[in-house]
Rosetta silent file (secondary structure, phi, psi, omega in degrees, C-alpha in Angstrom):
SEQUENCE: MEDQVAREFLFTIMVNGQQLVTLACTPAALPEFMVGFLVAEGLVTGIAEIISLEINEELGLGRVEVNRPDLSLEELMHTATHTSGCGRGLTFRQHQRFLELEPLNSSLKLPVDRIHPLIRNMEQQSTLFLATGAVHSAALCTADEVVMVQEDIGRHSALDKLFGAALLQGLPMDDKVVLSSGRITAEMITKVARQRIPIAISRCAPSDLAIQYAEGLELTLVGFARGRRMNIYTRFDRIV
SCORE:     score description
SCORE:     0.000 S_00000001
   1 L     0.000  160.873  175.183   18.994  -29.868   -2.377 S_00000001
   2 L  -108.590  142.931  179.687   16.464  -27.672   -4.151 S_00000001
   3 L  -135.130  151.408  176.764   14.709  -24.780   -2.473 S_00000001
   4 L   -88.439  131.344  178.413   11.975  -22.387   -3.559 S_00000001
   5 L  -126.702  152.225  179.469   13.019  -18.730   -3.741 S_00000001
   6 L   -78.398  141.745  177.132   11.018  -15.602   -4.517 S_00000001
   7 L   -81.128  139.481  173.270   11.629  -13.885   -7.855 S_00000001
   8 L  -112.875  128.520 -164.574   12.890  -10.309   -7.878 S_00000001
   9 E  -134.467  128.604  177.002   11.852   -8.465  -11.015 S_00000001
  10 E   -88.431  122.895 -173.286   12.720   -4.998  -12.343 S_00000001
  11 E  -125.155  121.136 -179.498    9.565   -3.352  -13.652 S_00000001
  12 E  -101.220  130.167  177.982    9.503   -0.038  -15.528 S_00000001
  13 E  -105.626  125.120  176.117    6.338    2.038  -15.614 S_00000001
  14 E  -112.227  130.872 -179.048    5.819    4.414  -18.532 S_00000001
  15 E  -116.622  122.351 -178.988    3.066    7.027  -18.347 S_00000001
  16 L    50.407   42.269  175.948    1.840    8.711  -21.549 S_00000001
  17 L    82.612   -0.949  179.722    4.981    7.558  -23.371 S_00000001
  18 E  -114.401  141.019  179.142    7.436    8.820  -20.739 S_00000001
  19 E   -71.495  126.643  179.322    9.389    6.692  -18.284 S_00000001
  20 E   -95.950  -52.241 -173.179    8.208    7.343  -14.751 S_00000001
  21 E  -164.536  153.039  169.530   10.060    4.855  -12.555 S_00000001
  22 E  -117.294  124.667 -175.862   11.712    1.431  -12.403 S_00000001
  23 E  -123.296  147.626  171.859   10.841   -0.594   -9.321 S_00000001
  24 E   -87.099  131.680 -178.270   11.901   -3.975   -7.989 S_00000001
  25 E  -153.176  179.621  172.152    8.886   -6.179   -7.347 S_00000001
  26 L   -92.236  130.120 -174.462    7.543   -9.714   -7.528 S_00000001
  27 L   -75.963   66.314  175.614    6.314  -10.485  -11.098 S_00000001
  28 L  -146.403  150.972  179.768    2.718  -11.193  -10.158 S_00000001
  29 L    50.857   46.195 -177.634   -0.448   -9.049  -10.215 S_00000001
  30 H   -69.461  -37.948  174.247    1.338   -6.448  -12.365 S_00000001
  31 H   -60.182  -42.462  178.115   -1.856   -4.721  -13.623 S_00000001
  32 H   -62.726  -38.821  179.160   -2.963   -4.376  -10.004 S_00000001
  33 H   -62.239  -47.420 -178.601    0.490   -3.046   -9.101 S_00000001
  34 H   -62.929  -47.489 -179.195    0.404   -0.369  -11.804 S_00000001
  35 H   -63.053  -46.377 -178.940   -3.118    0.795  -10.975 S_00000001
  36 H   -63.011  -40.725  179.775   -2.463    0.774   -7.242 S_00000001
  37 H   -64.484  -46.967 -177.718    0.825    2.666   -7.589 S_00000001
  38 H   -62.864  -41.512 -179.237   -0.659    5.369   -9.825 S_00000001
  39 H   -74.768  -44.039 -178.358   -3.670    5.925   -7.556 S_00000001
  40 H   -64.294  -30.286  178.851   -1.786    5.638   -4.257 S_00000001
  41 L   -89.261   -0.339  176.422    0.784    8.172   -5.471 S_00000001
  42 L    76.871   14.138  177.100   -1.944   10.544   -6.644 S_00000001
  43 L   -71.197  -29.229  170.074   -0.906   10.462  -10.319 S_00000001
  44 L  -133.569  154.742 -179.233   -4.538    9.654  -11.090 S_00000001
  45 L   -86.833  -15.063  179.920   -7.553   10.140   -8.851 S_00000001
  46 L  -178.777  175.161 -175.657   -9.121    6.829   -9.853 S_00000001
  47 H   -69.112  -16.542  178.313   -9.281    4.148  -12.529 S_00000001
  48 H   -63.610  -24.020 -179.993  -11.669    6.320  -14.576 S_00000001
  49 H   -86.961   -3.739  177.450   -8.635    8.436  -15.557 S_00000001
  50 E   -91.012  115.741 -176.438   -6.760    5.389  -16.904 S_00000001
  51 E   -82.874  -46.386 -179.608   -7.371    5.146  -20.659 S_00000001
  52 E  -152.289  155.856 -178.843   -5.312    2.042  -21.432 S_00000001
  53 E  -144.394  129.299 -176.957   -2.856   -0.283  -19.727 S_00000001
  54 E  -137.570  135.857 -178.756   -0.423   -2.695  -21.380 S_00000001
  55 E  -125.556  131.206  172.478    2.179   -4.991  -19.801 S_00000001
  56 E  -115.931   95.769 -175.101    5.117   -6.734  -21.467 S_00000001
  57 L   -66.175  -32.833  179.883    6.450   -9.061  -18.791 S_00000001
  58 L   -60.866  -39.237  179.057    9.283  -10.279  -21.026 S_00000001
  59 L   -90.374   -7.600 -176.340   10.667   -6.730  -21.238 S_00000001
  60 L    64.996   45.191 -171.181    9.672   -5.845  -17.676 S_00000001
  61 E  -135.181  133.532  174.328    7.660   -2.925  -19.005 S_00000001
  62 E  -123.076  127.531  178.737    4.244   -1.483  -18.252 S_00000001
  63 E  -113.153  134.437  178.536    2.701    1.245  -20.389 S_00000001
  64 E  -136.788  138.253  174.119   -0.268    3.276  -19.269 S_00000001
  65 E  -108.579  128.834 -178.397   -2.139    6.149  -20.884 S_00000001
  66 E  -123.882  151.444  179.089   -3.910    8.476  -18.483 S_00000001
  67 L   -94.647   74.041  178.510   -6.335   11.332  -18.969 S_00000001
  68 L  -136.824   80.925 -177.568   -4.441   13.935  -16.962 S_00000001
  69 L   -58.945  -25.314 -177.586   -3.541   16.924  -19.213 S_00000001
  70 L   -87.030   -0.880 -175.853   -2.104   18.758  -16.191 S_00000001
  71 L   -79.972  120.136  177.393    0.293   15.929  -15.282 S_00000001
  72 L  -114.169  105.580 -178.540    3.964   16.892  -15.703 S_00000001
  73 H   -66.673  -34.819  179.477    6.263   13.918  -15.139 S_00000001
  74 H   -62.734  -44.048  178.249    9.357   16.115  -15.378 S_00000001
  75 H   -67.037  -37.792 -179.490    8.054   18.352  -12.618 S_00000001
  76 H   -62.928  -39.861 -177.085    6.974   15.308  -10.617 S_00000001
  77 H   -64.685  -23.822  177.025   10.464   13.762  -10.706 S_00000001
  78 L   -69.833  -17.613 -178.945   11.861   16.844   -8.945 S_00000001
  79 L  -103.539    5.176 -174.890    9.712   15.893   -5.951 S_00000001
  80 E   -68.290  139.563  177.341   10.649   12.174   -5.935 S_00000001
  81 E  -127.158  127.191  172.659   11.783   10.671   -2.627 S_00000001
  82 E   -75.626  125.883 -176.281   13.438    7.277   -2.266 S_00000001
  83 L   -83.795  174.677  178.230   11.625    5.542    0.550 S_00000001
  84 L   -82.852    9.884 -172.717   13.037    3.331    3.274 S_00000001
  85 L   -80.403  154.933  168.895   11.363    0.355    1.638 S_00000001
  86 L   -68.524  154.932 -176.081   12.800   -2.829    0.288 S_00000001
  87 L    80.196   14.971  179.167   12.609   -2.947   -3.479 S_00000001
  88 L    46.450   69.535 -178.054   13.972    0.637   -3.622 S_00000001
  89 L   -70.402  160.880  179.579   10.615    2.335   -3.265 S_00000001
  90 E  -141.001  138.359  175.542    9.820    5.758   -4.650 S_00000001
  91 E  -135.248  157.064 -175.742    7.177    8.269   -3.666 S_00000001
  92 E  -120.139  138.807  174.244    6.243   11.684   -5.051 S_00000001
  93 L    49.293   48.349 -170.544    5.341   14.927   -3.262 S_00000001
  94 H   -57.745  -54.952 -175.220    5.150   13.046    0.029 S_00000001
  95 H   -70.707  -35.195  177.839    4.609   15.924    2.455 S_00000001
  96 H   -63.248  -41.311  179.132    2.463   17.882    0.013 S_00000001
  97 H   -63.689  -37.564  177.070    0.229   14.849   -0.478 S_00000001
  98 H   -61.335  -44.970 -178.401   -0.093   14.549    3.314 S_00000001
  99 H   -66.531  -28.550 -178.000   -1.159   18.195    3.576 S_00000001
 100 H   -77.603  -19.369 -174.249   -3.714   17.752    0.777 S_00000001
 101 L   -81.002  140.279  176.641   -5.509   14.856    2.471 S_00000001
 102 L   -82.183  144.462  175.728   -8.603   15.419    4.593 S_00000001
 103 L   -58.528  151.207 -178.348   -8.688   13.851    8.091 S_00000001
 104 L   -86.532  115.490 -179.060  -10.567   10.560    8.333 S_00000001
 105 L  -102.420   26.786 -176.530  -13.866   11.054   10.160 S_00000001
 106 L   -64.968  144.070  176.293  -14.889    7.400    9.904 S_00000001
 107 L   -98.296   11.325 -178.831  -17.011    5.883   12.679 S_00000001
 108 L   -58.876  137.333  176.722  -15.682    2.363   11.933 S_00000001
 109 L  -122.374  146.813  177.775  -14.998    0.262   15.041 S_00000001
 110 E  -130.658  119.192  177.067  -12.901   -2.909   15.320 S_00000001
 111 L   -62.189  134.633 -175.265  -13.184   -5.288   18.303 S_00000001
 112 H   -61.219  -31.397 -177.705   -9.753   -5.798   19.814 S_00000001
 113 H   -77.046    0.162  176.415  -10.237   -9.568   19.969 S_00000001
 114 H   -94.674  -14.677 -172.655  -10.556   -9.716   16.160 S_00000001
 115 H   -65.025  -50.718 -177.424   -7.101   -8.302   15.416 S_00000001
 116 H   -67.409  -39.390  173.786   -4.983  -11.404   16.043 S_00000001
 117 H   -60.468  -37.717  178.364   -7.349  -13.794   14.195 S_00000001
 118 H   -66.518  -42.358  176.814   -7.250  -11.455   11.188 S_00000001
 119 H   -59.676  -45.363 -179.834   -3.434  -11.323   11.282 S_00000001
 120 H   -62.485  -40.652  179.346   -3.299  -15.141   11.460 S_00000001
 121 H   -63.014  -42.508  176.682   -5.739  -15.409    8.563 S_00000001
 122 H   -59.545  -45.087 -179.001   -3.570  -13.086    6.454 S_00000001
 123 H   -63.041  -38.992  179.708   -0.500  -15.186    7.253 S_00000001
 124 H   -66.416  -30.723  179.449   -2.311  -18.414    6.312 S_00000001
 125 H   -87.805   -3.715 -179.136   -3.273  -16.915    2.941 S_00000001
 126 L   -86.147   73.888 -171.443    0.271  -15.655    2.275 S_00000001
 127 H   -66.341  -35.744  179.834    1.236  -18.667    0.185 S_00000001
 128 H   -68.394  -38.386  176.149    4.338  -17.107   -1.378 S_00000001
 129 H   -65.524  -42.838 -179.462    5.713  -16.189    2.031 S_00000001
 130 H   -62.436  -31.313 -179.497    5.004  -19.683    3.345 S_00000001
 131 H   -81.912  -31.823 -170.902    6.922  -21.137    0.372 S_00000001
 132 H  -123.165  -26.048 -175.631    9.880  -18.737    0.381 S_00000001
 133 L    67.660   19.199 -169.199    9.927  -16.608    3.552 S_00000001
 134 L  -121.666   10.242 -175.605   11.032  -13.705    1.343 S_00000001
 135 L  -130.956  164.860  173.391    8.002  -11.464    0.773 S_00000001
 136 E   -99.714  159.618  177.819    5.677   -9.075    2.563 S_00000001
 137 E  -123.926  149.843  171.507    1.903   -9.373    2.777 S_00000001
 138 E  -138.689  141.538 -175.648   -0.878   -6.799    2.817 S_00000001
 139 E  -137.342  148.449  173.616   -4.542   -7.555    3.404 S_00000001
 140 E  -111.525  131.559 -174.999   -7.875   -5.801    3.227 S_00000001
 141 E  -148.955  163.832  168.159  -10.434   -7.017    5.721 S_00000001
 142 L  -101.108 -177.020  176.775  -13.631   -6.433    7.640 S_00000001
 143 L   -66.520  -22.569 -174.373  -14.006   -7.230   11.330 S_00000001
 144 L   -96.405  -29.598 -172.808  -15.198  -10.704   10.319 S_00000001
 145 L  -156.290  158.715  170.774  -12.897  -11.803    7.510 S_00000001
 146 E   -83.768  121.226 -175.170   -9.888  -11.147    5.317 S_00000001
 147 E   -83.209  -42.563  177.924  -11.313  -10.032    1.961 S_00000001
 148 E  -156.967  154.655  179.521   -8.109  -10.173   -0.113 S_00000001
 149 E  -131.851  139.589  171.743   -4.340  -10.594    0.270 S_00000001
 150 E  -129.636  149.519 -178.767   -1.468   -9.473   -1.943 S_00000001
 151 E  -128.448  150.660  176.413    2.231  -10.291   -1.595 S_00000001
 152 E  -164.471  159.898  177.978    5.440   -8.714   -2.866 S_00000001
 153 L   -66.833  -21.447  177.834    9.111   -8.480   -1.955 S_00000001
 154 L  -108.324  137.717 -179.295    8.455   -4.840   -1.054 S_00000001
 155 H   -67.892  -34.615  176.189    5.972   -3.816    1.636 S_00000001
 156 H   -64.754  -43.346 -176.968    5.009   -0.711   -0.369 S_00000001
 157 H   -67.302  -35.529  176.056    4.435   -2.786   -3.498 S_00000001
 158 H   -61.562  -39.621  178.459    2.279   -5.290   -1.605 S_00000001
 159 H   -67.949  -42.220  177.372    0.107   -2.359   -0.503 S_00000001
 160 H   -60.737  -43.969  179.173   -0.056   -0.953   -4.049 S_00000001
 161 H   -62.425  -39.390  179.668   -1.107   -4.359   -5.414 S_00000001
 162 H   -62.688  -48.195 -178.611   -3.779   -4.636   -2.732 S_00000001
 163 H   -67.466  -38.719  177.929   -5.279   -1.246   -3.526 S_00000001
 164 H   -62.220  -42.190  179.185   -5.054   -1.859   -7.275 S_00000001
 165 H   -63.264  -42.042  179.696   -6.883   -5.182   -6.925 S_00000001
 166 H   -65.572  -41.790  179.928   -9.636   -3.549   -4.856 S_00000001
 167 H   -65.625  -42.043 -179.837  -10.026   -0.682   -7.344 S_00000001
 168 H   -66.949  -27.637  178.063  -10.185   -3.024  -10.348 S_00000001
 169 L   -90.779   -2.490 -178.940  -12.865   -5.078   -8.584 S_00000001
 170 L    68.210   30.930 -176.125  -14.822   -1.981   -7.569 S_00000001
 171 L   -88.508  122.055  176.526  -14.476   -2.896   -3.897 S_00000001
 172 L   -61.516  142.049 -179.181  -15.172   -0.066   -1.409 S_00000001
 173 L  -116.572  -13.201 -175.054  -12.264    0.486    0.976 S_00000001
 174 L   -72.490   -8.188  176.312  -13.494    3.199    3.341 S_00000001
 175 L  -111.740   19.168 -176.366  -15.255    0.580    5.494 S_00000001
 176 L  -114.820  170.291  174.212  -12.260   -1.766    5.617 S_00000001
 177 E  -116.150  141.096  176.999   -9.130   -2.329    7.723 S_00000001
 178 E  -108.072  137.005  176.957   -5.689   -2.744    6.161 S_00000001
 179 E  -114.489  146.664  176.603   -3.108   -5.198    7.530 S_00000001
 180 E  -139.840  145.258  177.015    0.603   -5.243    6.755 S_00000001
 181 L   -87.424  -10.792 -174.044    3.411   -7.633    7.632 S_00000001
 182 L  -108.480  173.916  178.708    6.032   -4.874    7.406 S_00000001
 183 L   -65.985  153.681 -176.953    6.976   -1.751    9.304 S_00000001
 184 E  -105.435  120.519  177.330    4.789    1.297    8.740 S_00000001
 185 L  -115.432  173.435 -169.937    6.442    4.457    7.457 S_00000001
 186 H   -58.619  -42.601 -176.600    5.002    7.861    6.580 S_00000001
 187 H   -67.136  -26.158  175.856    4.475    7.254    2.861 S_00000001
 188 H   -70.846  -35.053  176.832    2.480    4.105    3.666 S_00000001
 189 H   -62.528  -42.307  179.719    0.183    6.168    5.882 S_00000001
 190 H   -67.082  -35.485  177.110   -0.518    8.572    2.996 S_00000001
 191 H   -62.651  -44.317 -179.210   -1.231    5.610    0.680 S_00000001
 192 H   -67.082  -45.074 -177.682   -3.733    4.191    3.186 S_00000001
 193 H   -66.082  -32.393  178.599   -5.354    7.560    3.922 S_00000001
 194 H   -62.597  -29.342  176.620   -5.770    8.312    0.217 S_00000001
 195 L   -87.729    4.112  178.151   -8.062    5.249    0.024 S_00000001
 196 L    61.798   32.602  176.372   -9.946    6.598    3.081 S_00000001
 197 L   -86.312  123.266 -170.559   -9.144    3.473    5.100 S_00000001
 198 L   -86.774  -13.708 -175.973   -9.466    4.448    8.786 S_00000001
 199 E  -133.297  127.717  176.768   -7.497    1.638   10.491 S_00000001
 200 E  -124.443  131.289 -175.455   -4.004    0.308    9.682 S_00000001
 201 E  -130.171  136.619  178.401   -2.487   -2.608   11.578 S_00000001
 202 E  -135.635  152.777  172.227    0.992   -4.126   11.346 S_00000001
 203 L   -74.944  -16.044 -173.735    2.937   -6.910   13.002 S_00000001
 204 L  -111.188 -169.234 -174.095    5.915   -4.539   13.030 S_00000001
 205 L   -90.188  153.315  168.550    6.786   -1.065   14.273 S_00000001
 206 E   -94.108  161.356  172.690    5.809    2.323   12.874 S_00000001
 207 L   -87.331  167.472  179.902    8.248    5.193   12.428 S_00000001
 208 H   -64.375  -37.184 -179.676    7.860    8.454   14.324 S_00000001
 209 H   -69.953  -34.489  175.951    6.805   10.289   11.146 S_00000001
 210 H   -61.206  -41.807  178.740    4.218    7.603   10.412 S_00000001
 211 H   -65.192  -42.032  177.914    2.713    8.220   13.856 S_00000001
 212 H   -61.683  -44.570  179.004    2.709   11.992   13.256 S_00000001
 213 H   -63.289  -44.967 -179.499    0.985   11.533    9.879 S_00000001
 214 H   -61.436  -40.716  179.071   -1.565    9.105   11.356 S_00000001
 215 H   -64.187  -45.445 -179.795   -2.313   11.535   14.182 S_00000001
 216 H   -64.274  -32.706 -178.170   -2.754   14.447   11.765 S_00000001
 217 H   -93.743    0.515 -178.851   -5.045   12.386    9.515 S_00000001
 218 L    56.638   42.393  177.504   -6.972   10.873   12.452 S_00000001
 219 L  -100.941  134.616  178.241   -6.091    7.380   11.247 S_00000001
 220 E   -77.858  120.904 -177.033   -5.968    4.561   13.797 S_00000001
 221 E  -117.633  123.436 -179.866   -2.467    3.057   13.748 S_00000001
 222 E  -121.236  130.270  177.434   -1.689   -0.255   15.466 S_00000001
 223 E  -125.656  170.758  179.648    1.787   -1.804   15.587 S_00000001
 224 E    52.183   39.521  179.589    3.465   -4.882   17.073 S_00000001
 225 E   -80.068   82.752 -176.869    0.242   -6.905   16.683 S_00000001
 226 E  -134.496  145.049  176.224    1.798  -10.200   17.706 S_00000001
 227 L    56.404 -123.131 -177.445    0.747  -12.955   20.066 S_00000001
 228 L  -109.258   18.980 -176.697   -1.497  -11.458   22.762 S_00000001
 229 E  -133.475  169.082  175.167   -0.232   -7.876   22.562 S_00000001
 230 E  -170.059  161.647  171.542   -0.232   -4.767   20.378 S_00000001
 231 E  -114.343  128.316  175.291    0.493   -1.036   20.589 S_00000001
 232 E  -106.322  115.456 -170.652   -2.270    1.393   19.611 S_00000001
 233 E   -94.130  -34.756 -173.773   -0.630    4.708   18.722 S_00000001
 234 E  -142.219  154.134  179.025   -3.435    6.961   17.439 S_00000001
 235 L    42.995   62.367 -176.604   -7.246    7.259   17.534 S_00000001
 236 H   -60.520  -25.029 -171.845   -7.630    4.590   20.215 S_00000001
 237 H   -64.671  -18.642 -179.587  -11.426    4.954   20.176 S_00000001
 238 H   -81.308  -14.748  177.002  -11.837    2.832   17.031 S_00000001
 239 E   -98.347  111.651 -168.777  -10.398   -0.252   18.773 S_00000001
 240 L  -116.358    0.000    0.000  -13.182   -1.415   21.102 S_00000001
């Protein structure tokens, strides 16, 4: 018999002519992945600092030129941490980035009875997962609808693609909710908080450090959002 399987693709990102990292990902939405990764990791503060971006899918190579004279990749690599993510994730200056972020003072509220419909909507739009069962999903949504969905074999990469897509479309994120199909770890909390998104929801569990980071950043963290239940770990007041 024939079966559909998800592609796993090694993708190297070069910044200003220097190799930064090689990541395993799904070979789709690669411009969004590069932009989202660079912004979520704090290598650039926004797309305005990206001068040019070029992708050679055949070679598995992405080149980007950024306007950051103070950026030292050699120094950055000394702070690199391999994450617990699938796809051998990598993050830079994790705890320092957490300390640099301002707490989220958003007044956004989300009705509790909207959480499960939004999760179901994300799952229905996760076409690659439905075909292969081998990828994670991440979604950006309002209380009323799922605005966009991205998928990848890595939960971190799905989040990077989501943020990159929103940034390239000029979509505000500070009034949105982020959904994830995977477990929530500390570096994912810093990625979400950097986009000033006040509510993060997952079908899976968070780690203890993720809860500590969410508490420190005043980010509402919801886990185990399945069926008719969920756990709300931090800033309960935003779930109404």
